[in-house]
Coordinates of C-alpha atoms in Angstrom, one line a residue:
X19 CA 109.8 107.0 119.5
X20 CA 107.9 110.0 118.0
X21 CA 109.3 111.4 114.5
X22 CA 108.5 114.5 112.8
X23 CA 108.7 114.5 108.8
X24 CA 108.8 117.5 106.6
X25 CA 106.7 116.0 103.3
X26 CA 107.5 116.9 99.8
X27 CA 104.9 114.5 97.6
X28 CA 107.4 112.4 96.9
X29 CA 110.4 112.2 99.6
X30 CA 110.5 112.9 103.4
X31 CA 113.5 115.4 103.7
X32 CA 113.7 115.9 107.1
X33 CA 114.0 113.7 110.2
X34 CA 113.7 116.4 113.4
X35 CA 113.3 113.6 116.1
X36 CA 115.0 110.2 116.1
X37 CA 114.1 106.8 114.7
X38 CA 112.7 107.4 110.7
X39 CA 109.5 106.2 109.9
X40 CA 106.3 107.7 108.6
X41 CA 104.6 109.9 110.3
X42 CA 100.7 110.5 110.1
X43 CA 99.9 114.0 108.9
X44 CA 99.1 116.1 112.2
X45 CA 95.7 116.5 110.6
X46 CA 94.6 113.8 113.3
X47 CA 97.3 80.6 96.5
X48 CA 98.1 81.4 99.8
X49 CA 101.5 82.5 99.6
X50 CA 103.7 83.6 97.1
X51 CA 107.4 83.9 97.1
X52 CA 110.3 86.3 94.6
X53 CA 113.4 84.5 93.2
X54 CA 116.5 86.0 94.0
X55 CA 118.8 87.8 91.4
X56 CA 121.3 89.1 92.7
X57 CA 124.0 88.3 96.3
X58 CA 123.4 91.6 98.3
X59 CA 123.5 91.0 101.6
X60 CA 120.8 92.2 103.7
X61 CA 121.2 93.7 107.1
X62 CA 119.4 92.3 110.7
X63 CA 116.1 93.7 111.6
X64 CA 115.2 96.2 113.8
X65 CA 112.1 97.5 115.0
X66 CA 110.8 101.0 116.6
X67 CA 108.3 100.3 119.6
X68 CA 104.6 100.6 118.9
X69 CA 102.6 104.1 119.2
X70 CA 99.0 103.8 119.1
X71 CA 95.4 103.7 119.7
X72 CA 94.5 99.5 118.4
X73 CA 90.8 100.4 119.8
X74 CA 90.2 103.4 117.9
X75 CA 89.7 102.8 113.8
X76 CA 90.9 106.6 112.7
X77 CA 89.7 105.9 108.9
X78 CA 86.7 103.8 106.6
X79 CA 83.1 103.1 107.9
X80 CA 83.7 103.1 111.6
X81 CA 86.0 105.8 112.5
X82 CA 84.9 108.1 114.9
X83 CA 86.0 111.6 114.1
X84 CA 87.5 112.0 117.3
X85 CA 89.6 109.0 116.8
X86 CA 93.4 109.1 118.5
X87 CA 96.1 109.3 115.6
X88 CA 97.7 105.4 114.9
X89 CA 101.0 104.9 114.3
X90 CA 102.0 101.1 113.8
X91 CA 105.4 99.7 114.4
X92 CA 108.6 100.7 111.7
X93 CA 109.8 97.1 110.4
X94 CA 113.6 98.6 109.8
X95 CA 116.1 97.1 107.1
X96 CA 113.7 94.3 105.8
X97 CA 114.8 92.7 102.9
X98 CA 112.8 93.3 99.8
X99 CA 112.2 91.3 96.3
X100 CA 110.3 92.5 93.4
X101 CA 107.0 90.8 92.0
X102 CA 104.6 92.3 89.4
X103 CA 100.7 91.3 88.1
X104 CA 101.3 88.8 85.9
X105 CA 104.5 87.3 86.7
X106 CA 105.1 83.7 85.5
X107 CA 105.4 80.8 87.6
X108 CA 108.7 79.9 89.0
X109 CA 111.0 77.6 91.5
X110 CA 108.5 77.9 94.6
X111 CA 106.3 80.6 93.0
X112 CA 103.2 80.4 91.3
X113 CA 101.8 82.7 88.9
X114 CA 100.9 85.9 89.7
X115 CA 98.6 86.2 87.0
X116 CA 96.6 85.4 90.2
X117 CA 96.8 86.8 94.1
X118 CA 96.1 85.5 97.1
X119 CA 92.8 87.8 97.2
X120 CA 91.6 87.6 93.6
X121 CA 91.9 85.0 90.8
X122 CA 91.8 87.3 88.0
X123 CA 94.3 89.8 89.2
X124 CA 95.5 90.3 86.0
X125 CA 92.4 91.0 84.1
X126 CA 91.2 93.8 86.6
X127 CA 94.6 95.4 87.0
X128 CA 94.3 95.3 83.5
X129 CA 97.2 93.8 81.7
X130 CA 100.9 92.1 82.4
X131 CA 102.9 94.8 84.9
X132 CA 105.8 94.7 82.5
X133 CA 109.0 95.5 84.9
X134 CA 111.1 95.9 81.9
X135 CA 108.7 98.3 79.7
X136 CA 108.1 101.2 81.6
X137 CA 105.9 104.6 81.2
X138 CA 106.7 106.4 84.2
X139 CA 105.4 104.3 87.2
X140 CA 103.1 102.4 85.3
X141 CA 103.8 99.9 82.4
X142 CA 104.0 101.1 79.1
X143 CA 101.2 100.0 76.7
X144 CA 97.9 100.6 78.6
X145 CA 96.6 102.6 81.5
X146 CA 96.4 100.0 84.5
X147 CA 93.0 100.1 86.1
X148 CA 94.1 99.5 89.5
X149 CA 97.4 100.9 91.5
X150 CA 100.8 99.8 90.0
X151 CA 102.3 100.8 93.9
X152 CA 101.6 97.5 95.8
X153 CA 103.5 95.1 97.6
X154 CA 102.7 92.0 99.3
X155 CA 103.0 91.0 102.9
X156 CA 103.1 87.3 104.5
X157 CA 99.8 87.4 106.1
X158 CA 96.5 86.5 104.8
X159 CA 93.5 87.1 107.3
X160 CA 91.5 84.3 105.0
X161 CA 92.3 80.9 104.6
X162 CA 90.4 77.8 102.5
X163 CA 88.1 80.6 102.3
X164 CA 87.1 81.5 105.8
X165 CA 88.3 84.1 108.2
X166 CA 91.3 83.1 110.4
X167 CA 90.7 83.2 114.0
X168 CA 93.2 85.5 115.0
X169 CA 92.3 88.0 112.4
X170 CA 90.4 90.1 114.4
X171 CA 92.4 90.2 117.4
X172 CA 96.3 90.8 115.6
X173 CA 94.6 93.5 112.6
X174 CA 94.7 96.7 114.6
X175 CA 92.5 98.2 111.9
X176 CA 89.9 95.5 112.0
X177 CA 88.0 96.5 115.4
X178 CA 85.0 99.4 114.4
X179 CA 83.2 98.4 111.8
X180 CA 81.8 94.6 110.2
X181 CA 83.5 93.0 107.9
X182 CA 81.6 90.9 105.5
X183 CA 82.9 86.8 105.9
X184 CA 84.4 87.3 101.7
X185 CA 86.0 90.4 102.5
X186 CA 89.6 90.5 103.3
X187 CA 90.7 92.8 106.1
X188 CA 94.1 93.0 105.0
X189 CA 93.7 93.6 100.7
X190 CA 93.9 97.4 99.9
X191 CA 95.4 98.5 103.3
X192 CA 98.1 101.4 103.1
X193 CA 102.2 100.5 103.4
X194 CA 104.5 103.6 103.5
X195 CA 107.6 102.3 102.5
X196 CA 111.4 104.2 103.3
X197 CA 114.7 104.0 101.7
X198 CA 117.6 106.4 101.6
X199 CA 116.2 108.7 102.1
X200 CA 112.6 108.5 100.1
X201 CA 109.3 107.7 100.7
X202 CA 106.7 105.7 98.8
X203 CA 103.4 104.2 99.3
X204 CA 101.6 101.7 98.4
X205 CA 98.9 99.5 98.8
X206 CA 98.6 95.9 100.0
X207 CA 97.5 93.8 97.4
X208 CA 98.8 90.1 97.8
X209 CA 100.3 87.3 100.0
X210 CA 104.0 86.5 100.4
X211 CA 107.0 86.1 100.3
X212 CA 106.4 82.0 100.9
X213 CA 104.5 82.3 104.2
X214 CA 101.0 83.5 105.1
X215 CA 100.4 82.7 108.6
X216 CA 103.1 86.0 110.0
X217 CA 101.0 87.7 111.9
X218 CA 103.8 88.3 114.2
X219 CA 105.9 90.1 112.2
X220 CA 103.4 91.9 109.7
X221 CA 101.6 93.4 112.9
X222 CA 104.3 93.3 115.5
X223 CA 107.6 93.2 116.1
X224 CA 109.5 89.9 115.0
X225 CA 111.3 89.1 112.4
X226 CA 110.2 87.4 108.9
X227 CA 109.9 83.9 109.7
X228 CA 111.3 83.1 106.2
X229 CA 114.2 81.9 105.0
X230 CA 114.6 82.4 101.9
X231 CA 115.9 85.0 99.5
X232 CA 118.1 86.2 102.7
X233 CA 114.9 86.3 104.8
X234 CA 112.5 88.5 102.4
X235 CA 110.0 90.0 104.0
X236 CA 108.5 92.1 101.4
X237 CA 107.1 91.8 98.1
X238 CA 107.2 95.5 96.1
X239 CA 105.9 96.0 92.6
X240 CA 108.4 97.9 89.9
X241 CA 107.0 101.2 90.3
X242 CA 107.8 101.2 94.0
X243 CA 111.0 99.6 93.0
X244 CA 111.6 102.8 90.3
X245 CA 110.5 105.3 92.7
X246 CA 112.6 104.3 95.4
X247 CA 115.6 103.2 92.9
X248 CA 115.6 99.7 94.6
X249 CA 117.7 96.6 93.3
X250 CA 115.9 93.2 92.9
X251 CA 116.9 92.4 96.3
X252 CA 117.3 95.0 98.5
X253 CA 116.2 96.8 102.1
X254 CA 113.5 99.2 103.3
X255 CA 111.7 100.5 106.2
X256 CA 108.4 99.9 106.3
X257 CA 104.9 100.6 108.5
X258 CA 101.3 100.9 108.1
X259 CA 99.6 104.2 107.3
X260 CA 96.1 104.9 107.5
X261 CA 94.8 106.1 104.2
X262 CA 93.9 109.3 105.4
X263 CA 97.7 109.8 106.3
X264 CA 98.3 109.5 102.3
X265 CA 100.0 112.1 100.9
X266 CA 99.1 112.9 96.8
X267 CA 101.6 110.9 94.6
X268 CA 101.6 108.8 91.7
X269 CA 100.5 105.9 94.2
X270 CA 97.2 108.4 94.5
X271 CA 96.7 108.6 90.6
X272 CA 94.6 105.2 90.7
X273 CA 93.9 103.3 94.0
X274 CA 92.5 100.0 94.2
X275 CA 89.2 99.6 95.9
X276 CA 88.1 96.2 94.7
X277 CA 87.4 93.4 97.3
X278 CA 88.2 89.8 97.2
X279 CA 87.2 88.2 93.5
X280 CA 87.6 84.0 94.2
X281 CA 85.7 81.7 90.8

């Protein structure tokens, strides 16, 4: 179903059709997991059909400029956990000095992601050097190193342009994320929760195939936990945007363009 937003920078304030979601502007270590902290029940999944083009890229090196507008399917009321750069190791979750897409995460994000010490959205102490709005997603389109063989055909995004065999498809991609009432974004920047093979839900329509932590099926850093006032475990909407559909934000102020970093 078609919605209509009316943007501030920071919240959608206005739903005009049904079904929320995000619009597009009319300007047409495999796997890591959260631990759970607190008993909030989370709600059964939902999802708005799918409106869009998958053969026509609308944004990067092979768009055409003629390019149909994408809109990718609205996961509704999917539970969400928080993970930050740097995170230690815990019960079924590795380190997150690390991602799934580069092994010095840390070092180019440029320092621990405190979710306690705050300045703003960003943690306090240093200017990060890549964008404190990420989440993570339970797919990775490379595994042991080479490209997974249904990466091309479930990435909507990935038909239009070559990809080089180290360069991820997925890492960097834009996430607009909803919850009462606001609207973030945010950029994908690792694998999880627990699972990396999801390809159904990430791109379609199913539900998280994990378990755990009342079936997470989102990883979200603390400043998209701060701006949309979320609890350690909690729900959001969320789709795909393309980055030209982006409005400015704080998730604008530094964007990550760096490509996968493996030693």
């Amino acid at each position: 179903m078609n919605v209509i937003l009316c943007w501030n920078p920071y919240a959608y304030i206005g739903l005009l059709v049904i079904a929320a979601g995000c619009a597009p502007r009319s300007d047409a270590n495999d796997t890591k997991g959260s631990a759970s902290r607190t008993t909030r029940a989370a709600p059964a999944l939902a999802f708005s059909p799918t409106l869009s083009n998958p053969a026509l890229p609308t944004t990067g090196p092979g768009a055409s400029p003629t390019s149909a507008v994408r809109i990718y399917p609205l996961h509704g009321h999917v539970t969400s956990t928080i993970f930050w750069v740097g995170e230690p190791p815990a019960k079924d979750s590795p380190s997150n000095a690390a991602s799934a897409w580069d092994d010095d995460w840390q070092v180019h994000f440029g320092g621990f992601d405190n979710p306690a010490r705050r300045d703003g959205f960003a943690p306090a102490g240093f200017a990060p050097r890549e964008n404190s709005f990420y989440v993570a997603l339970p797919y990775n389109d490379l595994h042991a190193g080479r490209r997974r063989a249904d990466a091309a055909r479930v990435i909507a995004w990935a038909t239009g342009r070559t990809w080089f065999e180290d360069e991820s498809m997925c890492k960097n991609h834009w996430v607009c994320l909803l919850h009462n009432g606001l609207a973030c974004y945010a950029q994908w920047e690792d694998v999880g929760p627990f699972r990396s093979d999801d390809a159904a839900y990430v791109f379609g329509h199913a539900v998280p195939r994990n378990t755990r932590n009342r079936g997470a099926g989102i990883d979200v850093s603390p400043a998209v936990r701060d701006h949309l006032g979320l609890s350690d475990i909690d729900t959001v909407d969320w789709r795909f945007v393309e980055e030209r559909d982006v409005p400015p934000g704080p998730w604008t102020r530094t964007v990550t363009t760096s490509q996968v970093h493996w030693r």
